[in-house]
Amino acid sequence: MRTLEDSRLTVDDLIAWLMRFDEQITRQAERLTELDSAIGDADHGTNMARGTAAVRSRLSAARPDDAGALLKSCGMALVSTVGGASGSLYGTLFLEMARRVGAASELDRTVFAAAFRSGVAGVVARGRAELGDKTMVDALQPTVDVLDTAAADGVPLADALRSAADAAAAGRDATIPLVARKGRASYLGDRSADHLDPGATSAAILVQALADSLAERGR
Amino acid sequence: MKKLINAPAAVLADALKGVAAAHPDLSVDFANRVVSRGSVTQGKVALISGGGSGHEPLHSGFVGLGMLDAACAGEIFTSPTPDQMLAAAQTVSAGAGVLYIVKNYTGDVLNFEMAAELAEAEGIAVKTVLVADDVAVEDSTWTAGRRGVGTTVLVEKIAGAAAEAGADLEAVHAIATRVSENGRSMGVALTSATLPAVGKPSFDLPEDEIEMGVGIHGEPGRKRVPLVPAAEIAEELVSSILADFDFTGAPVIAMLSGLGGTPLIELYAMYGDVAALLEQRGVTVERALVGDYITSLDMAGCSITLLRADEELLRLWDAPVSTAALRWGV
């Protein structure tokens, strides 16, 4: 039987998400850097791992009181440690989510979907990238769409997130044939095709981490 | 990899210690990785630049009288972060506003944009000038646009002189924009660069080939061609720049910068060819600068930058400057 809690995210759920994000980024850092060396400047894994480790140590040092404070702390940690385009884009994602949720201590599926939509809108505005430009937006936008639809249809959050993770992975894989139009990969022109985009790959890890950590909660 | 380092991860921190030791007139904020002038001149527009490290003397070598007020150092080849840029603004802002000088790379642009928002929120007036002068990149709405390279040095010098002379933020921004819009560059790599943290060359370039139009992080250029004599390389670079912008009928400032791994004698040999070509094509070089000014770690090669100047820009170019890497008239 499902309870109301099934469709809410607490501060602890958000912490579990970000800890798992760090775990997965650290594990896949070398692969992310390898993807980046093909079409970028070979530092995406290193930079992201530095950032998620900073998020982990911040959250370990002090447990934020509410969801907004947590997301803001995470965003600032990423902005100030990742560097490059990824730092400001991932930072913007979390800072915009924080702004949207304010001092809430729990997020229901509708609020979370809306917050994630705000975050991704912030990324799009900051990076001026659109779907199909071979960037992290290609994994994030499908996630937003799935979460919105699921929230409207009353789908339990864990199920919605599983579908969202699949959508993000599909969006990530769809970047392979694309020619990059934003970021350093765009300097390669046609030569950027036939490569997986590292930003879309780390963004898919972010969504998968939430789906996984929530699935674990249910057990 | 043979390098003068203690540990790959400590290169930037160690270099900042060296900057502080060598230049006691500068102030180094180790926590924020900001190099600034030792003192603030009230009422002067503050010029701040920054970027990934590995391009020295850009930017910290250009902090001082007549040029920058502060420089933010990012990790090697990685943009600095907004908190660093905000700290720099708070340190050197003197009530007349701040000009951020930004090279057109996505990371730099996004981080300086966030920094400008943060500084504005703190009540500091900010304007930004973007440098996007690399003719090797096709300028198109479908890419991140042209990379910002050598013209950045000229923007920092000329806008710095304008600020020193008391111009307000609006006027300094206008001068900086004029320099940015009238400057063009292109580079060539003979070898790749080796990042200390990576330990091996970041791209493969065979012994007998060169990368024409290379970026300052080793981004691929227009084409990879067989190694040819300096005069032919000069011909290719000069022709590409002149095909992009008209440099005739105005005084021109020319800069030939090494990329870090090419000796000065080769740079001068190269400049001799460049100067002859420019004269043939009717370009009048009034001022020239040859040396390592915008580099790419240990990459061998060079870049050429031309600025279509005028009397005012020449006067600002000649104004006194006193920095670690550029010094005259003082």
XYZ file of C-alpha atoms in Angstrom:
549
model
C 0.000 0.000 0.000
C 1.267 3.436 -0.845
C 1.285 6.178 1.695
C 1.451 9.909 1.358
C 5.185 9.779 2.210
C 5.786 7.877 -1.026
C 5.342 11.064 -2.954
C 7.321 13.421 -0.779
C 11.007 14.210 -0.575
C 12.370 15.090 2.852
C 15.627 16.894 3.596
C 17.148 13.482 4.339
C 16.014 12.189 0.935
C 17.686 15.148 -0.750
C 20.875 14.532 1.231
C 20.824 10.858 0.256
C 20.417 11.938 -3.394
C 23.424 14.268 -3.318
C 25.598 11.752 -1.470
C 24.793 9.165 -4.102
C 25.452 11.713 -6.845
C 28.925 12.232 -5.378
C 29.485 8.481 -5.123
C 28.527 7.947 -8.768
C 30.436 10.955 -10.089
C 33.561 9.839 -8.218
C 33.173 6.330 -9.589
C 32.670 7.546 -13.157
C 35.025 10.543 -13.091
C 37.622 8.910 -15.271
C 35.025 7.971 -17.871
C 33.584 11.506 -17.891
C 37.056 12.935 -18.423
C 37.654 10.450 -21.206
C 34.430 11.509 -22.943
C 35.486 15.137 -22.491
C 38.934 14.563 -23.939
C 37.312 13.457 -27.203
C 35.341 16.674 -27.750
C 36.289 19.088 -24.958
C 39.234 19.804 -22.713
C 39.554 16.593 -20.720
C 38.558 17.853 -17.307
C 34.813 17.220 -16.826
C 35.265 14.220 -14.516
C 38.004 15.861 -12.440
C 36.058 19.092 -12.091
C 32.718 17.452 -11.248
C 34.319 15.106 -8.721
C 35.969 18.066 -6.987
C 32.537 19.737 -6.826
C 30.464 16.819 -5.572
C 33.130 16.063 -2.942
C 32.749 19.663 -1.747
C 28.967 19.170 -1.584
C 29.468 15.995 0.461
C 31.789 17.647 2.953
C 29.456 20.641 3.357
C 26.438 18.435 3.985
C 28.444 16.231 6.356
C 29.641 19.239 8.331
C 26.177 20.683 8.930
C 22.705 19.374 8.133
C 20.675 22.183 6.525
C 17.319 22.899 8.166
C 15.160 22.992 5.073
C 15.134 21.976 1.430
C 15.866 25.479 0.165
C 18.924 25.910 2.375
C 20.171 22.488 1.346
C 19.787 23.085 -2.380
C 21.360 26.535 -2.076
C 24.334 25.200 -0.136
C 24.806 22.515 -2.772
C 24.553 25.066 -5.596
C 27.089 27.423 -4.019
C 29.501 24.548 -3.360
C 29.318 23.518 -7.017
C 29.669 27.075 -8.335
C 32.727 27.774 -6.222
C 34.587 24.497 -6.718
C 33.786 23.014 -10.144
C 34.840 25.983 -12.276
C 34.386 26.128 -16.028
C 30.958 26.117 -17.626
C 29.790 23.072 -15.663
C 30.240 24.796 -12.300
C 28.036 27.724 -13.150
C 25.444 25.555 -14.918
C 25.094 22.883 -12.203
C 25.241 25.659 -9.617
C 22.437 27.519 -11.374
C 20.339 24.315 -11.516
C 20.453 23.952 -7.717
C 20.235 27.664 -6.900
C 17.091 28.038 -9.025
C 15.567 24.949 -7.390
C 16.389 26.445 -3.989
C 14.759 29.707 -4.919
C 11.620 27.853 -5.990
C 11.189 25.678 -2.888
C 12.117 28.270 -0.251
C 12.038 27.114 3.359
C 9.938 23.978 2.789
C 11.018 20.987 4.860
C 9.353 18.494 2.495
C 8.670 18.611 -1.219
C 5.679 16.847 -2.684
C 5.864 15.578 -6.255
C 4.200 18.662 -7.721
C 6.539 21.050 -5.922
C 9.589 18.947 -6.810
C 8.578 18.780 -10.483
C 8.067 22.550 -10.509
C 11.397 23.116 -8.759
C 13.262 20.902 -11.193
C 11.575 22.712 -14.075
C 12.774 26.064 -12.637
C 16.268 24.686 -12.230
C 16.461 23.488 -15.804
C 14.951 26.747 -17.059
C 17.791 28.487 -15.208
C 20.354 26.274 -16.927
C 18.814 26.992 -20.326
C 18.776 30.735 -19.666
C 22.347 30.801 -18.350
C 23.865 28.586 -21.039
C 21.563 29.684 -23.875
C 21.482 26.081 -25.057
C 18.436 24.386 -26.497
C 17.419 20.785 -26.801
C 19.595 19.194 -29.494
C 22.655 21.410 -28.965
C 24.549 18.415 -27.500
C 24.670 19.649 -23.910
C 23.381 18.655 -20.462
C 20.012 20.119 -21.475
C 19.500 17.062 -23.694
C 19.300 14.872 -20.566
C 17.604 17.422 -18.294
C 14.726 18.579 -20.495
C 13.255 15.063 -20.977
C 13.479 14.650 -17.180
C 11.423 17.792 -16.652
C 8.773 16.617 -19.100
C 8.428 13.192 -17.479
C 8.246 14.634 -13.947
C 5.615 17.181 -14.973
C 3.393 14.596 -16.643
C 3.824 12.136 -13.766
C 2.966 14.790 -11.172
C -0.157 15.771 -13.106
C -1.205 12.117 -13.413
C -0.591 11.396 -9.741
C 2.145 8.820 -10.399
C 4.091 7.961 -7.207
C 7.369 9.812 -7.046
C 9.594 6.712 -7.030
C 7.954 5.448 -10.236
C 8.094 8.913 -11.811
C 11.793 9.166 -11.034
C 12.506 5.762 -12.521
C 10.844 6.894 -15.767
C 12.679 10.214 -15.525
C 16.031 8.434 -15.195
C 15.210 6.374 -18.297
C 14.269 9.537 -20.172
C 17.497 11.242 -19.103
C 19.523 8.235 -20.254
C 17.717 8.235 -23.599
C 18.377 11.962 -23.947
C 22.036 11.370 -23.111
C 22.361 8.624 -25.737
C 20.615 10.804 -28.305
C 23.549 13.257 -28.111
C 25.866 10.785 -29.869
C 25.055 11.705 -33.490
C 24.569 15.404 -32.729
C 26.923 18.218 -33.784
C 27.707 20.435 -30.775
C 26.427 24.006 -30.970
C 27.430 25.210 -27.527
C 30.498 24.992 -25.330
C 34.018 24.064 -26.256
C 32.903 21.063 -28.323
C 31.289 23.467 -30.785
C 34.764 24.500 -32.016
C 35.061 21.028 -33.520
C 32.105 21.518 -35.834
C 31.116 18.270 -37.570
C 33.943 16.447 -35.808
C 31.927 16.585 -32.570
C 29.423 14.072 -33.984
C 29.636 10.362 -33.042
C 30.608 11.178 -29.459
C 28.572 10.986 -26.282
C 28.279 14.408 -24.642
C 30.016 14.462 -21.228
C 27.625 17.093 -19.783
C 24.549 15.084 -20.762
C 26.238 12.036 -19.237
C 26.825 13.670 -15.841
C 23.286 15.106 -15.916
C 21.873 11.607 -16.496
C 23.930 10.435 -13.496
C 22.273 13.159 -11.407
C 18.761 11.957 -12.273
C 19.686 8.281 -11.903
C 21.141 9.027 -8.452
C 17.804 10.429 -7.288
C 15.848 7.500 -8.691
C 18.250 5.017 -7.070
C 18.387 6.680 -3.679
C 14.608 6.896 -3.518
C 14.204 3.267 -4.606
C 16.516 2.334 -1.749
C 14.376 4.293 0.711
C 11.379 2.226 -0.297
C 13.090 -1.014 0.656
C 56.843 14.724 -18.175
C 59.720 16.817 -16.853
C 58.492 19.930 -15.091
C 59.641 22.338 -12.365
C 56.857 21.400 -10.001
C 56.470 20.050 -6.481
C 53.186 18.256 -7.062
C 50.776 18.482 -10.006
C 47.929 19.656 -7.776
C 50.054 22.346 -6.119
C 51.292 24.185 -9.225
C 48.858 27.096 -9.034
C 49.207 27.636 -5.269
C 52.992 27.444 -5.538
C 53.052 29.887 -8.444
C 50.946 32.394 -6.476
C 53.458 32.158 -3.619
C 56.179 32.948 -6.141
C 54.251 35.927 -7.492
C 53.870 37.295 -3.961
C 57.572 36.764 -3.228
C 58.770 38.360 -6.465
C 56.386 41.323 -6.480
C 55.914 42.774 -3.001
C 54.014 45.707 -4.505
C 51.222 43.290 -5.430
C 48.759 41.806 -2.995
C 47.975 38.093 -3.293
C 44.785 36.653 -1.785
C 45.721 32.975 -1.606
C 42.285 31.770 -0.497
C 40.496 33.450 -3.393
C 43.413 33.184 -5.824
C 43.238 36.849 -6.657
C 46.283 38.982 -7.471
C 45.635 42.700 -7.034
C 47.464 45.986 -6.761
C 48.759 46.774 -3.304
C 46.683 49.911 -3.049
C 43.367 51.215 -4.379
C 43.065 54.614 -6.111
C 39.770 56.137 -4.980
C 37.444 57.166 -7.802
C 39.210 55.083 -10.470
C 37.348 52.501 -12.528
C 38.679 49.079 -11.494
C 39.722 46.647 -14.233
C 39.454 42.968 -13.437
C 40.231 40.038 -15.651
C 40.860 36.388 -15.086
C 40.733 32.995 -16.643
C 42.167 29.547 -16.468
C 45.828 29.420 -15.445
C 48.533 28.285 -17.852
C 48.479 31.410 -20.069
C 50.986 33.444 -18.039
C 51.826 36.273 -17.955
C 48.087 36.663 -18.737
C 46.468 37.803 -16.423
C 48.368 38.317 -13.148
C 51.465 39.558 -14.996
C 49.394 42.523 -16.166
C 48.258 43.747 -12.746
C 49.690 47.141 -11.869
C 49.728 50.819 -12.755
C 48.134 51.517 -16.126
C 46.674 48.062 -16.614
C 44.628 45.671 -14.427
C 43.608 46.227 -10.824
C 43.086 42.534 -10.154
C 43.348 39.146 -11.817
C 41.503 35.959 -10.838
C 43.358 32.709 -11.411
C 41.379 29.560 -12.187
C 42.735 26.033 -12.168
C 44.907 25.297 -15.189
C 42.792 25.793 -18.334
C 39.630 26.063 -16.188
C 37.701 29.280 -15.637
C 37.833 30.881 -12.206
C 34.591 30.927 -10.208
C 32.125 33.748 -9.429
C 33.100 33.937 -5.762
C 36.704 34.696 -6.797
C 35.557 37.382 -9.215
C 33.264 38.888 -6.582
C 36.108 38.913 -4.031
C 38.295 40.679 -6.606
C 35.598 43.299 -7.202
C 35.164 43.867 -3.471
C 38.927 44.234 -3.052
C 39.625 46.759 -5.803
C 36.322 48.556 -6.360
C 36.979 52.235 -5.628
C 33.551 53.753 -6.051
C 33.697 54.198 -9.831
C 32.585 50.739 -10.903
C 34.258 47.632 -12.231
C 35.038 46.498 -15.768
C 35.282 42.741 -16.216
C 37.478 41.769 -19.193
C 36.406 38.318 -20.362
C 37.795 35.998 -23.020
C 35.033 34.323 -24.990
C 35.023 30.795 -23.614
C 31.754 29.372 -22.319
C 33.106 28.769 -18.799
C 34.599 32.237 -18.455
C 31.499 33.916 -19.863
C 29.050 32.091 -17.567
C 31.132 32.537 -14.418
C 31.774 36.256 -15.027
C 28.057 36.663 -15.749
C 27.169 35.185 -12.347
C 29.889 37.303 -10.736
C 28.469 40.454 -12.300
C 25.033 39.606 -10.873
C 26.554 39.025 -7.413
C 28.574 42.262 -7.546
C 25.554 44.274 -8.705
C 23.622 42.814 -5.767
C 26.371 44.192 -3.525
C 25.929 47.640 -5.045
C 29.009 47.564 -7.284
C 28.391 48.844 -10.824
C 29.752 46.329 -13.332
C 30.273 46.382 -17.071
C 31.750 43.539 -19.067
C 33.758 43.515 -22.280
C 34.000 40.252 -24.178
C 37.026 39.519 -26.362
C 36.327 37.181 -29.302
C 39.142 37.759 -31.794
C 40.359 34.358 -33.021
C 39.830 34.318 -36.786
C 40.564 30.575 -36.917
C 37.048 29.969 -35.616
C 34.198 30.588 -37.958
C 31.907 33.095 -36.275
C 28.510 31.542 -36.357
C 25.364 31.519 -34.290
C 25.712 27.740 -34.276
C 28.870 27.708 -32.174
C 30.029 29.302 -28.940
C 31.500 32.023 -31.191
C 35.079 33.071 -31.664
C 37.586 32.371 -28.921
C 39.120 35.272 -27.050
C 42.905 35.362 -27.352
C 45.685 37.934 -27.951
C 43.534 41.048 -28.248
C 42.807 40.584 -24.518
C 46.330 41.848 -23.730
C 45.742 44.981 -25.800
C 42.318 45.577 -24.187
C 43.876 45.331 -20.738
C 46.666 47.792 -21.635
C 44.577 50.373 -23.471
C 41.476 50.327 -21.243
C 43.833 50.331 -18.249
C 45.428 53.544 -19.483
C 42.002 55.118 -19.997
C 40.957 54.216 -16.440
C 44.245 55.550 -15.067
C 43.588 58.840 -16.884
C 40.282 59.179 -15.037
C 37.740 58.015 -17.630
C 34.431 56.866 -16.133
C 33.028 53.341 -16.410
C 30.999 54.154 -19.513
C 34.047 55.588 -21.281
C 36.439 52.824 -20.210
C 33.925 50.238 -21.415
C 33.597 52.058 -24.744
C 37.387 52.097 -25.251
C 37.686 48.426 -24.276
C 34.912 47.524 -26.702
C 36.572 49.497 -29.488
C 39.833 47.604 -28.977
C 38.019 44.282 -28.779
C 36.091 44.928 -32.009
C 39.137 46.102 -33.949
C 41.536 43.330 -32.960
C 42.076 39.967 -34.681
C 44.378 37.049 -33.888
C 45.450 33.648 -35.084
C 47.903 31.116 -33.704
C 49.900 28.083 -34.759
C 51.079 25.154 -32.648
C 54.253 23.186 -33.346
C 53.704 20.913 -30.338
C 50.936 20.149 -27.874
C 50.877 21.375 -24.269
C 51.214 19.090 -21.252
C 48.946 19.756 -18.269
C 50.766 18.940 -15.017
C 47.729 17.010 -13.747
C 47.532 14.908 -16.916
C 51.249 14.327 -17.437
C 51.126 13.726 -21.160
C 50.551 15.964 -24.196
C 46.850 16.839 -24.510
C 46.773 16.100 -28.240
C 48.978 14.213 -30.681
C 50.872 16.298 -33.183
C 53.382 14.344 -35.281
C 56.982 15.611 -35.424
C 56.568 16.923 -38.979
C 53.120 18.552 -38.665
C 51.737 21.799 -37.218
C 48.215 22.851 -36.156
C 47.221 26.027 -37.983
C 44.700 28.135 -36.052
C 45.180 26.373 -32.711
C 43.393 27.670 -29.592
C 45.220 28.530 -26.374
C 44.037 25.294 -24.739
C 45.109 23.200 -27.703
C 41.689 23.284 -29.365
C 42.024 22.142 -32.957
C 42.395 24.901 -35.501
C 41.573 25.203 -39.171
C 43.847 22.486 -40.435
C 46.835 20.328 -39.707
C 49.603 20.851 -42.268
C 53.207 19.704 -42.815
C 55.864 21.788 -41.052
C 57.060 24.546 -43.416
C 59.590 27.418 -43.005
C 58.652 30.360 -40.747
C 58.034 32.668 -43.717
C 55.323 30.351 -45.028
C 53.697 30.031 -41.597
C 53.768 33.832 -41.297
C 52.154 34.096 -44.731
C 49.307 31.777 -43.714
C 48.619 33.560 -40.404
C 48.855 37.070 -41.832
C 46.682 36.215 -44.843
C 44.003 34.686 -42.635
C 43.886 37.745 -40.391
C 43.884 40.247 -43.263
C 41.172 38.288 -45.076
C 38.961 38.759 -42.029
C 39.379 42.480 -41.343
C 40.768 45.544 -43.107
C 43.920 46.816 -41.422
C 44.959 49.304 -44.116
C 44.626 53.055 -43.789
C 45.053 53.166 -40.013
C 47.921 52.864 -37.559
C 48.253 49.237 -36.421
C 49.528 47.730 -33.194
C 51.021 44.275 -33.777
C 51.755 41.637 -31.164
C 53.557 38.388 -31.786
C 53.231 36.211 -28.713
C 54.991 32.944 -28.067
C 52.836 30.080 -26.785
C 55.295 29.237 -24.005
C 57.666 26.720 -25.546
C 59.307 28.711 -28.352
C 62.506 30.718 -27.791
C 62.530 34.469 -28.309
C 65.031 34.215 -31.161
C 62.491 32.212 -33.177
C 59.741 34.694 -32.304
C 61.882 37.557 -33.629
C 62.755 35.569 -36.757
C 59.055 35.033 -37.259
C 58.236 38.686 -36.599
C 60.705 39.766 -39.278
C 58.674 37.792 -41.809
C 55.377 39.073 -40.413
C 56.522 42.705 -40.585
C 57.682 42.335 -44.186
C 54.396 40.753 -45.210
C 52.340 43.451 -43.514
C 54.329 46.159 -45.278
C 53.776 44.435 -48.633
C 50.036 44.361 -47.978
C 49.883 48.061 -47.123
C 49.504 47.651 -43.362
C 51.336 50.295 -41.325
C 52.573 48.900 -38.013
C 53.116 51.798 -35.601
C 53.826 49.735 -32.467
C 55.023 46.149 -32.076
C 55.349 43.772 -29.168
C 57.265 40.476 -29.405
C 57.521 37.962 -26.554
C 55.503 35.619 -24.355
C 52.301 37.495 -23.468
C 49.504 34.941 -23.866
C 50.751 31.396 -23.671
C 49.561 27.831 -23.472
C 51.816 26.174 -20.877
C 54.745 24.586 -22.750
C 53.192 24.584 -26.215
C 55.621 25.533 -28.972
C 54.330 28.013 -31.530
C 53.064 31.558 -31.613
C 50.083 33.778 -32.241
C 49.784 37.030 -34.135
C 47.434 39.807 -33.047
C 46.721 42.953 -35.024
C 44.770 45.957 -33.766
C 43.406 48.618 -36.070
C 44.178 51.637 -33.874
C 43.826 55.410 -34.141
C 45.582 58.376 -32.533
C 43.694 57.999 -29.257
C 44.365 54.261 -28.941
C 48.054 54.816 -29.764
C 48.298 57.496 -27.090
C 46.713 55.154 -24.531
C 49.056 52.371 -25.679
C 52.060 54.645 -25.063
C 50.844 55.730 -21.610
C 52.921 54.566 -18.631
C 52.475 50.993 -17.488
C 54.140 49.188 -14.625
C 53.327 45.506 -14.286
C 55.375 42.339 -13.922
C 55.219 41.589 -17.644
C 54.748 44.955 -19.322
C 56.535 48.094 -18.214
C 57.344 51.351 -19.920
C 57.139 55.116 -19.460
C 57.588 54.956 -15.680
